[in-house]
Every structure is written in C-alpha cells, then in structure tokens.
XYZ file of C-alpha atoms in Angstrom:
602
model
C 19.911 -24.232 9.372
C 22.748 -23.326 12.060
C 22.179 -25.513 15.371
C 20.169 -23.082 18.280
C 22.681 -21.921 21.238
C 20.420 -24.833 23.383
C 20.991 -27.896 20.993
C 24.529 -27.196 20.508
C 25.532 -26.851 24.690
C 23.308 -30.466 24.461
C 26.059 -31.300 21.735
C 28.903 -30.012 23.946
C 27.822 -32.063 27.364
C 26.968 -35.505 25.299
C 30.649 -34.716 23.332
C 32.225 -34.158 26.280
C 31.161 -37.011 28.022
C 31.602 -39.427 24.677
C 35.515 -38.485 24.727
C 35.634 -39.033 28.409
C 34.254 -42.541 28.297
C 36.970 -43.180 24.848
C 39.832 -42.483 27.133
C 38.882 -44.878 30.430
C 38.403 -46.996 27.587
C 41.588 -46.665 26.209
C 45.144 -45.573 28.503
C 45.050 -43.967 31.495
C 44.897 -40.087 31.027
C 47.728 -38.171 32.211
C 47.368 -35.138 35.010
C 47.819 -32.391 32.111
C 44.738 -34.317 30.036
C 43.189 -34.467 33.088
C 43.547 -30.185 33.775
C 42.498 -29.613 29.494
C 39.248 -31.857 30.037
C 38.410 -29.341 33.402
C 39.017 -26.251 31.315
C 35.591 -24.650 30.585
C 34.922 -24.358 26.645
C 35.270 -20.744 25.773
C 31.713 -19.730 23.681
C 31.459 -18.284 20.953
C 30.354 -14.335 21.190
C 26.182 -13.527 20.986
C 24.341 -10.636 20.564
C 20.725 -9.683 19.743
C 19.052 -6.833 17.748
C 15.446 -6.276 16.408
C 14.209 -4.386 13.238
C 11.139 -2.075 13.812
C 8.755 -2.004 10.688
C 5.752 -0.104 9.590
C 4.240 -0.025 6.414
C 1.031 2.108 4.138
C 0.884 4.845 7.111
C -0.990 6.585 4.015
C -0.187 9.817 6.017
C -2.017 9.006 9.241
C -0.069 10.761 12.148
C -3.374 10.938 14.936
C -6.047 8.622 15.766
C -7.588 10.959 13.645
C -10.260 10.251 10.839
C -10.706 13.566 8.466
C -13.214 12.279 6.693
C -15.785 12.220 9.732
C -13.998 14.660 11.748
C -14.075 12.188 14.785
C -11.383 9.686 16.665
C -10.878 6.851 14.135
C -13.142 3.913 14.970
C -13.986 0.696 13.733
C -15.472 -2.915 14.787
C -11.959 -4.631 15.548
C -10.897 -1.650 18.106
C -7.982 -0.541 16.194
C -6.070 2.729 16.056
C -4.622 4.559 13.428
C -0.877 7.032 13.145
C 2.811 6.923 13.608
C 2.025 9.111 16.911
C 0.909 5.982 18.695
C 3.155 3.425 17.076
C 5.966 6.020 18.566
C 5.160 5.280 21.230
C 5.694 1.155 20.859
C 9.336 1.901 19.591
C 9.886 4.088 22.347
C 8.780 0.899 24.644
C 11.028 -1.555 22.335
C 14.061 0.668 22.387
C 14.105 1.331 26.103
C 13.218 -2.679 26.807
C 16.255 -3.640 23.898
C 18.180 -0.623 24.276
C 18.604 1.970 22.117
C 21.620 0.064 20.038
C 19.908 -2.643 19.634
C 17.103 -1.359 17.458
C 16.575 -0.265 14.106
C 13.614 0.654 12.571
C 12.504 1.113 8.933
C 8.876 1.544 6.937
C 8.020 0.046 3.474
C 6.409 3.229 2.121
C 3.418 4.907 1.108
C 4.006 7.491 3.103
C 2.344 10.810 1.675
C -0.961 10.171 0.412
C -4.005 8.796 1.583
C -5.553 11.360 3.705
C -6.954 14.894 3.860
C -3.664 16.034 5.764
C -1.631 14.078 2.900
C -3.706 16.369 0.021
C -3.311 19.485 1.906
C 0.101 19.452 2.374
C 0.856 18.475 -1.470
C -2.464 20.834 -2.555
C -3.772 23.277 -0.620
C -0.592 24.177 1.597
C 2.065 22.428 -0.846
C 5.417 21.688 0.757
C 6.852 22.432 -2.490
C 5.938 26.489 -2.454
C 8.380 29.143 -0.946
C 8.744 29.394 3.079
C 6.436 26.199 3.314
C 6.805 24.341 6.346
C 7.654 20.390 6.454
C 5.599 17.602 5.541
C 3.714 16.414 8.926
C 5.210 13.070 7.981
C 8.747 13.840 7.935
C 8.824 15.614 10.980
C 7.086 12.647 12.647
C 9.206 9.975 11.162
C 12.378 12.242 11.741
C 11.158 12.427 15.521
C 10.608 8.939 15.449
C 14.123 8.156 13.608
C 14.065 5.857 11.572
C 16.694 4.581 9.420
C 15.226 3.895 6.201
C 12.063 3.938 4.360
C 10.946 2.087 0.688
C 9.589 3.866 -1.932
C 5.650 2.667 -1.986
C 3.803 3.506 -5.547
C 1.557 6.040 -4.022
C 4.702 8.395 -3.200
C 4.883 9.334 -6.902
C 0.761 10.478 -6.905
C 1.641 14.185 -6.544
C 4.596 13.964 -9.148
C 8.129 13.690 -8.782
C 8.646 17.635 -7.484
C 6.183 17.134 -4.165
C 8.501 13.852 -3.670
C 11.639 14.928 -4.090
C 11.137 17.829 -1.737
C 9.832 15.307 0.891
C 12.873 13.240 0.211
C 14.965 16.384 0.749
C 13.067 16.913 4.398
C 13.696 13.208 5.790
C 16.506 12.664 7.635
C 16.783 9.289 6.553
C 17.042 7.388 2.633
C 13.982 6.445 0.875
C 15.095 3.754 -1.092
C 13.879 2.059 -4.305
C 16.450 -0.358 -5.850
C 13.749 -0.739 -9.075
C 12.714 3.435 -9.882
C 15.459 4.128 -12.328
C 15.831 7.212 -14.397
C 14.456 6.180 -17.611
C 17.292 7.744 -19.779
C 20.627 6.234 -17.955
C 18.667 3.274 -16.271
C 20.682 4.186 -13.081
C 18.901 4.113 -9.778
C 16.919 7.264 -9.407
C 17.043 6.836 -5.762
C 19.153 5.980 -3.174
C 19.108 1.402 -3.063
C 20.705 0.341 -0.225
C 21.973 1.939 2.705
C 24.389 -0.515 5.512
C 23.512 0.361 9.375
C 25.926 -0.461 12.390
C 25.041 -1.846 15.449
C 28.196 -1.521 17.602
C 29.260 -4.339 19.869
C 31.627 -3.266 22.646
C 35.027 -5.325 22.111
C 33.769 -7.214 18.990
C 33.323 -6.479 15.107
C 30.246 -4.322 13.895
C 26.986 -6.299 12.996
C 26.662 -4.683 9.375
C 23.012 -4.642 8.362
C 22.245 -4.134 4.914
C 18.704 -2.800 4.568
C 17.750 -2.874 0.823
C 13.967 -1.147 -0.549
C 12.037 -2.499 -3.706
C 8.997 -0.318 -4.504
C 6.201 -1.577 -7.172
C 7.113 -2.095 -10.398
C 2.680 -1.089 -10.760
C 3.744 2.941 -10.859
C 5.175 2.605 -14.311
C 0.605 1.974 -15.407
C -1.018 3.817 -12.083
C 1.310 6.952 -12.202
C 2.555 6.839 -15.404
C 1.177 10.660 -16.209
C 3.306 11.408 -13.233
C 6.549 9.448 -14.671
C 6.585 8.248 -18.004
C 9.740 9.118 -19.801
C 11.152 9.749 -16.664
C 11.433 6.864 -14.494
C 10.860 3.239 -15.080
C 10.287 0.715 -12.591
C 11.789 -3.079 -12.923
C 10.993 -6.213 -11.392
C 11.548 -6.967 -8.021
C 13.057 -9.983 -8.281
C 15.348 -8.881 -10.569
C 17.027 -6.170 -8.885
C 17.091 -7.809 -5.666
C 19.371 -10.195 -7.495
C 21.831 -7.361 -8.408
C 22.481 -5.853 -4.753
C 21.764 -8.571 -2.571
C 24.990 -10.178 -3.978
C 26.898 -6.647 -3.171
C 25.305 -6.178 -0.093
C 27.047 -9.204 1.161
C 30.234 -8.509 -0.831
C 30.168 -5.101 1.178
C 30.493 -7.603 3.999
C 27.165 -7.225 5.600
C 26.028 -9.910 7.888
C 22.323 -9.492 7.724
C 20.728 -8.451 4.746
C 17.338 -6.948 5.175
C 14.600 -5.847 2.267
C 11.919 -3.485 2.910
C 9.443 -4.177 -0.450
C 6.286 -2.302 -1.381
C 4.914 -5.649 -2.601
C 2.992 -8.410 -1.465
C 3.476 -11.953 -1.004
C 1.393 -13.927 -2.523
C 2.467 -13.480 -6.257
C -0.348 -12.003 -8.015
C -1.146 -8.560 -9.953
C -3.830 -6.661 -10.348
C -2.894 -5.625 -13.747
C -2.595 -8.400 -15.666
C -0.407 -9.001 -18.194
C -0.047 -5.378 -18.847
C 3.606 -5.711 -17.002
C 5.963 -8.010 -17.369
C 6.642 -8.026 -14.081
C 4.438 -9.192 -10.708
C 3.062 -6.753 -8.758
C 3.013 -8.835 -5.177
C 6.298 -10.177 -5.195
C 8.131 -10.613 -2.118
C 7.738 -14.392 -1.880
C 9.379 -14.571 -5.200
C 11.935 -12.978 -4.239
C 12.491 -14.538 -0.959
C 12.574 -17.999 -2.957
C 14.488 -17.333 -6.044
C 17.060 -14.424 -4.278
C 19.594 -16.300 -2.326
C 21.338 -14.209 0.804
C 18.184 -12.700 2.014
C 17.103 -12.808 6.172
C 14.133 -11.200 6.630
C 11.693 -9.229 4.353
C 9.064 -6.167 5.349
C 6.214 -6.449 3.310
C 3.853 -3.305 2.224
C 1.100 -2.392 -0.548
C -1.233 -4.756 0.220
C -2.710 -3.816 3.125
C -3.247 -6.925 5.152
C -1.744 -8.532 8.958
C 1.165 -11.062 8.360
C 2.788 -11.191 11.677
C 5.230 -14.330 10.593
C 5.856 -15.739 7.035
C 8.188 -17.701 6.070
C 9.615 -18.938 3.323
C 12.497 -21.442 2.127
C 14.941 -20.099 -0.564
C 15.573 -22.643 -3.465
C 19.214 -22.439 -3.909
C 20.115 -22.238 -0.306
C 17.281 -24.162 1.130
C 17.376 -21.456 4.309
C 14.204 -20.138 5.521
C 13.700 -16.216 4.796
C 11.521 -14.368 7.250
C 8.558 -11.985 6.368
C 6.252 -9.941 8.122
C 3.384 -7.250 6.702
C 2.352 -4.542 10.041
C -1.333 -4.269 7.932
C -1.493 -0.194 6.889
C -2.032 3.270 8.462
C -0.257 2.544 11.983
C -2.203 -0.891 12.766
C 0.357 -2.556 13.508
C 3.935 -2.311 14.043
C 6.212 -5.468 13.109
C 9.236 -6.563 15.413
C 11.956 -8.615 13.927
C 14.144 -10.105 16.591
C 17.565 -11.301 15.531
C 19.831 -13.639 17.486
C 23.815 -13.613 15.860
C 26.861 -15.611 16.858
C 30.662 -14.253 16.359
C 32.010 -17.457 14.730
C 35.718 -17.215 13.634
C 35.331 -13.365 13.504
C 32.292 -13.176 11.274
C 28.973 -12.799 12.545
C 25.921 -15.480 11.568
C 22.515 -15.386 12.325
C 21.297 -18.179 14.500
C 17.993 -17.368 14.970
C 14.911 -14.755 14.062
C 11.836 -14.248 14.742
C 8.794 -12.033 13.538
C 5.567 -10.732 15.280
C 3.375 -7.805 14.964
C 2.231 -5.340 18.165
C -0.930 -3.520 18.240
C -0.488 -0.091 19.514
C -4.028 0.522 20.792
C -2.960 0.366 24.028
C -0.958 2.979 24.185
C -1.149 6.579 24.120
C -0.081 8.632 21.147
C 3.242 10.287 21.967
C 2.865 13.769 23.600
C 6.741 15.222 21.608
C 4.946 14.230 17.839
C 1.480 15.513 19.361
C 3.223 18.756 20.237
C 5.520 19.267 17.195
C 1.974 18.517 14.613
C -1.006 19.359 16.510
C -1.182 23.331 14.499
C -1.196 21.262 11.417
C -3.602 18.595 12.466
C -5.747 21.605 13.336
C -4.792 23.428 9.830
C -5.870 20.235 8.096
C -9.224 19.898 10.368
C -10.577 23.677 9.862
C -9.707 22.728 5.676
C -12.030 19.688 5.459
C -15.149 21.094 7.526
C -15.024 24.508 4.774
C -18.461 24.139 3.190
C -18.709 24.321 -0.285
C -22.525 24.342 -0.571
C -25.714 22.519 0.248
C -27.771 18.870 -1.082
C -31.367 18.781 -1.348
C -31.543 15.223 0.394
C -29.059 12.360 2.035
C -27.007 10.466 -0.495
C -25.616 7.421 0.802
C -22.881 5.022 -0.581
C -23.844 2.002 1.410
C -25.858 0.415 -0.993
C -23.622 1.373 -4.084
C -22.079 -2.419 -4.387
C -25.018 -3.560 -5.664
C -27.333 -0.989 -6.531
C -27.102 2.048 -8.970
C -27.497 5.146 -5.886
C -27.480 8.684 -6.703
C -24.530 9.613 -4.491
C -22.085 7.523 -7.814
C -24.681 9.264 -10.164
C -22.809 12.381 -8.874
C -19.641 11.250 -9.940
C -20.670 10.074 -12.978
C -22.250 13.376 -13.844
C -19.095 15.388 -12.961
C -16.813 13.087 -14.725
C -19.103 13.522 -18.030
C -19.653 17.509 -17.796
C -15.601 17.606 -17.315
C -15.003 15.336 -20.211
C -17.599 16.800 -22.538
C -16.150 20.632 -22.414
C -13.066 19.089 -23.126
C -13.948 17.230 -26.328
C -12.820 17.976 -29.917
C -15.449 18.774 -31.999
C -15.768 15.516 -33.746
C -14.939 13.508 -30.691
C -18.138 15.820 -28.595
C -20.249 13.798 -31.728
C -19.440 10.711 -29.805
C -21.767 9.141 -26.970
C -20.568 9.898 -23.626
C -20.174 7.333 -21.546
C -18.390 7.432 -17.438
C -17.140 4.334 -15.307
C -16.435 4.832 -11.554
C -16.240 2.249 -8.573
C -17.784 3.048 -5.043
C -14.421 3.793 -2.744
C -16.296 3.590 0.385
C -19.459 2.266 1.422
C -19.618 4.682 4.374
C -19.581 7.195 2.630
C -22.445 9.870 3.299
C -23.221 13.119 1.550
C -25.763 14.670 4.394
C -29.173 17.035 3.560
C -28.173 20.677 4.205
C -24.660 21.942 4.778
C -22.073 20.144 2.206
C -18.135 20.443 3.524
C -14.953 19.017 1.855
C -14.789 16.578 4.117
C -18.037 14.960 2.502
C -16.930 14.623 -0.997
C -13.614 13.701 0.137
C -15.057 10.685 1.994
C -17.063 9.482 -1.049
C -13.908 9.797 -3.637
C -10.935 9.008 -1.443
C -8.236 8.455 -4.110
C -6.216 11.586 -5.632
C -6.876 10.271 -9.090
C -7.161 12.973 -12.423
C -9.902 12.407 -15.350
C -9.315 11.310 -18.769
C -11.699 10.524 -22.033
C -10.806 7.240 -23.849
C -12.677 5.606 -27.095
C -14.001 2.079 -26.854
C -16.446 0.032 -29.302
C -18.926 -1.481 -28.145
C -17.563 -4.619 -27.997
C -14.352 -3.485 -25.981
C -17.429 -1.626 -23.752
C -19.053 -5.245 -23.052
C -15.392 -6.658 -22.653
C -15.509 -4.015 -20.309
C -18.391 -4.380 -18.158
C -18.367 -8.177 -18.108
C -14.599 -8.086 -16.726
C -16.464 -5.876 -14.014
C -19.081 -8.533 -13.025
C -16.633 -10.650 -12.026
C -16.590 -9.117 -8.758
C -20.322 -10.549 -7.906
C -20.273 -13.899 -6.693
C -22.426 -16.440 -8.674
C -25.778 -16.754 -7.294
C -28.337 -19.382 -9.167
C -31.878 -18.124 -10.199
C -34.255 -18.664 -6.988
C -31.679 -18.561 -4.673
C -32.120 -15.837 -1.766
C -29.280 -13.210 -2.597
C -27.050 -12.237 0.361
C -25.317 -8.250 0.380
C -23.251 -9.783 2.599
C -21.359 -12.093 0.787
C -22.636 -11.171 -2.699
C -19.128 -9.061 -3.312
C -15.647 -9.076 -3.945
C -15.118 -12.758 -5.844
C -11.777 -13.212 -7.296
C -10.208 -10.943 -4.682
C -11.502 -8.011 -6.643
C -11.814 -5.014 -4.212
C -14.794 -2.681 -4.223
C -12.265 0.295 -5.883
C -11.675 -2.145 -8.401
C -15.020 -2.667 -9.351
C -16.587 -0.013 -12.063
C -20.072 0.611 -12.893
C -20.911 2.800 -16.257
C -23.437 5.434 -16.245
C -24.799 6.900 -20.195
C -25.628 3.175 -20.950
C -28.465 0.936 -19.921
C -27.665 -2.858 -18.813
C -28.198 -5.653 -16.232
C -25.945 -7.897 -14.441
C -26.948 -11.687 -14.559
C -25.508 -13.074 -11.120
C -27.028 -16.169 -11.837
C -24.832 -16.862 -14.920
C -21.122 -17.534 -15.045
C -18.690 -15.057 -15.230
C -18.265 -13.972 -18.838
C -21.661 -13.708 -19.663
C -23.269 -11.744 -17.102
C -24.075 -8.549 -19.473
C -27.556 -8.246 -20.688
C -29.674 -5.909 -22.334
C -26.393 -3.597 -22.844
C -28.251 -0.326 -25.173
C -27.394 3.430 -26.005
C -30.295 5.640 -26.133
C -33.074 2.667 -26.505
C -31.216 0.547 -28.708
C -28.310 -1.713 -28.886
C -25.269 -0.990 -28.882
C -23.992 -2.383 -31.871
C -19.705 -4.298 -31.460
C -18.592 -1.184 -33.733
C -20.554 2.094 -32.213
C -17.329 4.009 -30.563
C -17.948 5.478 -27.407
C -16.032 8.118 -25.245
C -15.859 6.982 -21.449
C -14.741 9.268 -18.764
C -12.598 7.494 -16.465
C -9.890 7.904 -14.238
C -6.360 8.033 -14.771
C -5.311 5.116 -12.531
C -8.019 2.818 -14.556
C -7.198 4.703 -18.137
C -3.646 3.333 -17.616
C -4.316 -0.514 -16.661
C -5.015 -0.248 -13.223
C -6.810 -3.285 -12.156
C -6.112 -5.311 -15.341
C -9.158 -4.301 -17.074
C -9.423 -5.055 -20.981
C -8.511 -2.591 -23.669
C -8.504 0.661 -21.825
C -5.231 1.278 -21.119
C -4.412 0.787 -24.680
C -7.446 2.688 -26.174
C -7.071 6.322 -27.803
C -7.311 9.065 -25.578
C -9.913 11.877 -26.436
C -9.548 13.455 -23.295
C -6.921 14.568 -20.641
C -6.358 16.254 -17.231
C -4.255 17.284 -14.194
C -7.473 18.124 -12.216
C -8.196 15.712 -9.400
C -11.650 14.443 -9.855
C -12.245 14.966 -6.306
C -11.560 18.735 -6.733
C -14.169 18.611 -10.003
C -17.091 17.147 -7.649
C -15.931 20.217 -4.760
C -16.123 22.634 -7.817
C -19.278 21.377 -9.307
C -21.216 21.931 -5.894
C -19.354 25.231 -5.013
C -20.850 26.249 -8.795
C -24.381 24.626 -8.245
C -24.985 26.116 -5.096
C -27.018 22.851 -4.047
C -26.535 19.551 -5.201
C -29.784 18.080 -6.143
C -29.818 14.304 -7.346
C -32.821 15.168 -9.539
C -30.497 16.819 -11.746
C -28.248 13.799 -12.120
C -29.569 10.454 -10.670
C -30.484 7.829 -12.798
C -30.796 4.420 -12.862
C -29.800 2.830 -15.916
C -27.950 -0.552 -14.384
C -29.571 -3.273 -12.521
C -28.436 -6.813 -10.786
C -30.454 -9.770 -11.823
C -30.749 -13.842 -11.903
C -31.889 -15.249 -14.979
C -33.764 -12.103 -16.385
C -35.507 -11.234 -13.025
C -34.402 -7.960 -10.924
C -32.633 -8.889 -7.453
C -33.744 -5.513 -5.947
C-alpha cells in the first residue's frame, strides 16, 4: 500500500536528520551544502474527492408508503426516497464543494412501488405526450453522473426502459447486458468523469456498471433472444484493463450484485449472482466498488485483490433511500500521474433531514396522481384477511391468490392439458399485509402481492411436485418433536427469504419441522389419495419462479401449458372488481399444515 501523507513527513524528518548526522560524521559541509540542507522539500501535489452512492431506490421519491397511504414507518426510525437523500448530497457538495463530488446509483431504479407501476401501467411513460418518469426528473435534479443497470429495470420490458434511458440526463450503464445477436454491449459500459484541479492534470475517474447476470432466468419473457447477460467477473476483466489504458487514475464499479458470492438460482447460471467480492479479488486495477441487489447496510468492506495484493473498497447504502454511501478519496500528483493514497467508505442516514423542497415541488402532482390511483376501490370483502400469520399457517388472504392464479390458468388450458389437476404455488410477500372488511382499494391488493410478476401453467410429476415442496421446507428451521415452536425464529433458514418461500394450494400435505431438511413432506395426496411419482400436474405459478428464480428444482425446465403478459396483481384487482365482494368462503381452504413428528404445531 502507498505510505499515508503522515508516515512519509515522519520518513522525511528521521531522513533528514540521518544524512545530517552522516556528514558531521564525515568532512565538514561546505556553505552551499549547508543552504541545500535549509531548502524546504517541495511536496508532492494532493487533492481530495468523494463518490456519492445510492442503490435499490425501487422508485421511492417521498417518505411516502403507497401501500398504507401513510408516512413510511418502521421500528429502526428510517426514511425512505431520493427527495431526502437530496438533500445529504446537497450537504456533502456544499461541505466538499461542488468539484469535488460525484455521485452515482447501482440501479433498480423503476420498479418497486405503486408510483413505479403507474408510470410504466396506468400512465405509461412510453404513450404519446406522456410526461417523465418521477425518477428521472428527481435523479436529473439531483445530477448524478451515472447509474448501473439493476435486474428489476428490465420488469416492464425493454420499450418502458429504453424510454427512461432516453429521459436521464446521465448513462445507465451495464458492461454485462449485451445484444444477444452481435454480443456487443447493449448499453452504454463505462463512462470517464473529470474532476478539474486548478494548475495540475485532471483526476480521470473511470466509473464502470455491472448489472445481474439473474435477468437472463427472472426477466427472460422480457429479454430472451434479445439480450444476454454475462458474468460479472468476466467483463470487469475486459474494461477495467481499458479503463486504465484510457489513462484513468481511479477506477470505480457500480455493480447490481452482492458480496458475499452466492445465488439464489442455483446452478441454473453459470455465473454468480452476488458477485462483487469476486470481482474485487480476482479483477486487478479496481478502487472502490458500490454494491446493490441485495438489499442490506455495508458501510465499509474491504477486500484484498490476489494479483496485486491492494485492498479494494466496498460499500452497499441498504435500498429505497436508507442510506446514502460516501466514498472519500485522498490522491497524490507523483511525477505527473495521480495515485490514490488513501479511501475511505461510510454510509449517512438521511432521517434527519428534510426532503428537498425543488424535487418536492417538481413531483408532488404526480405523488398526488399516484395517491388518488391506489385508494380507487375496486369492491368490497366479507371479513379481514390478514397475511401475518401466512409463514406458517395456510390463511385465506394466500387462498386468494391461489384461487386467482388457478381460475386464470384454467381458462387458459388446452383441452387435454384442462384434463390435468390444477395445482398453484405462491409465497407470502409481506406479512403486513391486510385486506380490510368493507371497502377494498388497489392499494390493498397491491400490498399483499408487491412484485410485478405475470402467470404461467407448467407440468410437473409428482415426484418433481415433492422435489418441489421439500426444496420449500427448507426455509423452516428444524425444530425436534416436543420442543415449544417459536414464530419468531421458526423462518427463513438457509437465508431463504419469505418471497422465496412457496406454498401449493389443490394438494393436501404437512410439513415435518421436526425432521431434517429433505424429508419434511408428508401425507402429500390429490383428491384423497396419493399422489403417485408419475401423476402430471399443471401448477400455476409465476413467471419469476417458472424461470428459475430462487433455484427451485425442475420448474424452470418443465413444459409450459400456460402463458401470460397479465400481472397477477392486476388478475386479483380484476377478480374482485368482477366478484363484487370477495368472500373467503368461496376460496379458503386449508389443505397444508406444519407439524413435528406427525403432530400439528397449530
């Protein structure tokens, strides 16, 4: 590592005084010795700059949460939207000065919330005289330089993005999403930013974005045969090199990846999902590294390369405006190059501040667009259906889901594939979610399924169903017969997330928490009886699943009997709007249980 400005004047003083001690040693020195000793040592030029990062702002521009049509709360007091983390870069830029700062996001930009849907839905940014996506204006406002492609960009297809790309004044980049046909990047890699230093060279700063190789399975409606989507690693070891052969004296990634090495889907890719410690370690010529996509607080990370041995710098800002990550670079002109002799990386929590009054101004009329939108009712229930039980115990409110998904599947069916048994799969998004007696709006369904996934009908046997379902138990932790079960920490073993986890609906079967994972299935029937390893079954399930999302076995490779472009969440607002009332008597059932050793839990 390069010596820190302190150690090296320590080096200077003890040098100095070294030689002086040589030459009383040695002759006399002469007057004109004497005058070079006395001459201060010129130093080398500084300077200092900071990158600003935010990552998985999902579309969140207020402290605003559409779903409960309230100020976004929750138990650690954060906030939530780019108009309060303007607000921090305003502070860093006047405290650095404006020069000095840069500021970039990892992506995931456009979906996530009901103001993301309407704008690529309802209001589409795509159709004639529309206005501009909320989140370009605000990041345009906001200026930043450069933004990474994140996987959930491609959800509304390639048109909805591309038009958003057209309204940003700055590049989304995406070094891996090539057009499948000439394997050429389909978007913009790199770009090189400036900071001017009065009477000295330009600091170049190459900023490079990776997005997730995971599109090609969870959007691969949305671009297969169009775009394909290489490893991270791989591709950062094709520009880094140019980036610094453009002469670029910091070289900066901004990945939609994670760091600790793992994928959700398996072996289905050849290429890791949550990679940005691999490439930090295997990509030599790297500085720093803004994480995205997995939604979690890194303020510092770092890691040491293994051809260079230098340390690389990482941070992840969290998701949705939590956070805001602050890279602080210190540089040192040496011989007419600049070199990085220090960095550091820490994240600021902008819910202190106020959200700034220029973004609330230029997007409060569609804030309010999007707020009158989600409180439309679309009908009535009979009772309360809640979602915060649905971990662990089969609740109407995913009966309702299950029951849409089948009636949409079932028109849909060839005739000899409607002989099949119908089976659905669906994981609880949100355990907060709340379907209230009387008045039903958008905003309630929306809450319960969150995700802007479409519906498809795939055949599995029996055995593949089992396969299936066991691979789903994995997400209870083991808890022996006689042993007091605890909700609390009963879920998410294995890291598996609670919109990873599926329960089924057309079959009977219990969940054995007590045995080990692999064999928790039991009592798995059709209609009374057993399902037998051949018996071929048609299971409604959604796209982001039906194409190996979340690594589960043989679905994504299973033959499809059914498929749509209809958001499921747009099925469930249809299928009340039809009923008139949504009554779980006319779909609630329970037909899956959790157990130890044979003996119901609940």
């Amino acid at each position: 590592m390069p010596v820190s400005p302190l150690n090296r004047r320590d080096f200077v003083k003890k040098s100095a005084v070294t030689g002086a001690a040589v030459a009383v040693a040695g002759t006399a020195a002469t007057p004109a010795a004497e005058a070079a000793e006395r001459r201060p040592v010129k130093k080398n030029r500084t300077w200092t700059f900071s990158i600003l990062g935010t990552t998985d702002l999902h579309s969140h521009v207020f402290d605003w949460d559409y779903y409960l049509d309230a100020a976004y709360s929750d138990k650690a007091g954060n906030s939530v939207g780019v108009a309060r983390v303007a607000t921090l870069v305003k502070q860093q830029r006047k405290a650095k000065g404006e020069e000095h700062v840069l500021l970039v996001d990892a992506g995931d930009i456009i979906q996530g919330t009901s103001l993301a849907y309407y704008f690529a839905r309802v209001q589409p940014i795509t159709g004639k005289g529309a206005p501009k996506h909320p989140m370009a204006v605000a990041m345009n406002h906001m200026r930043y330089d450069a933004a990474a492609l994140g996987n959930h960009e491609f959800n509304y297809g390639i048109e909805v993005l591309r038009k958003f790309e057209s309204q940003c004044r700055f590049p989304l980049l995406g070094a891996n999403a090539l057009d499948a046909k000439t394997l050429k990047p389909a978007f913009q890699p790199y770009t090189v930013k400036r900071i001017c230093v009065p009477g000295a060279p330009d600091i170049k700063v190459g900023i490079l974005g990776l997005t997730n190789p995971g599109i090609a399975l969870w959007d691969k409606d949305n671009v297969g045969g169009k775009m394909v989507f290489p490893g991270l690693v791989e591709q950062a070891k094709k520009y880094v090199p140019r980036l610094r052969a453009l002469g670029c004296d910091v070289v900066f990634l901004t990945d939609h990846s994670g760091l600790d090495g793992s994928s959700s889907y398996g072996d289905e890719l050849p290429y890791v999902e949550n990679a940005s410690n691999l490439v930090a370690q295997q990509v030599p010529g790297i500085d720093a590294i803004l994480v995205g996509h997995t939604h979690v607080e890194v303020p510092s990370y770092t890691v040491k390369n293994d051809e260079t041995g230098e340390d690389v710098l990482l941070s992840e800002p969290y998701c949705w405006g939590y956070r805001l990550s602050v890279f602080d670079f210190e540089l040192e002109l040496v011989r007419g190059q600049w070199k990085v002799t220090r960095k550091t990386a820490q994240t600021l929590n902008p819910n202190t501040v106020d959200e700034d009054p220029e973004i609330k101004k230029l997007l409060e009329a569609d804030h309010e667009l999007v707020v009158k939108y989600v409180n439309t009712a679309v009908g009535t229930c009979t009772q309360d259906l809640s979602a915060v039980d649905s971990c662990w115990k089969d609740v109407p409110i995913m009966d309702f889901i299950h029951q849409v998904q089948m009636d949409t599947v079932k028109a849909g069916l060839s005739t000899a594939d409607a002989a099949l048994p119908l089976l659905s799969v669906a994981a609880p998004f949100s355990r907060t979610a709340d379907i209230p007696a009387g008045s039903v709006t958008i905003k309630d369904i929306a809450g319960l399924y969150i995700y802007d996934n479409t519906l498809y009908g795939k055949k599995l046997t029996g055995a593949q169903l089992k396969d299936y379902l066991e691979y789903a138990a994995k997400y209870y932790h083991q808890v022996p017969a006689g042993t007091a079960v605890d909700t609390s920490t009963l879920t998410n073993a294995n890291s598996f997330w609670d919109y990873m986890y599926d329960t089924a609906a057309g079959v009977d079967y219990e969940i054995d928490i007590a045995a080990a994972e692999g064999s928790r299935i039991k009592n798995l029937s059709y209609n009374g009886t057993s399902v037998a390893d051949d018996q071929v079954f048609v299971v409604a399930v959604n796209n982001y699943r039906a194409n190996g999302g979340s690594g589960y076995p043989h679905i994504a490779a299973a033959d499809i009997a059914y498929s749509s472009t209809n958001e499921i969440r747009q099925l469930m607002i249809d299928y009340v709007t039809s009923k008139g009332a949504l009554d779980p008597k006319d779909f609630a059932v329970t037909n899956w249980k959790l157990t130890q050793g044979g003996t119901p839990v609940f």
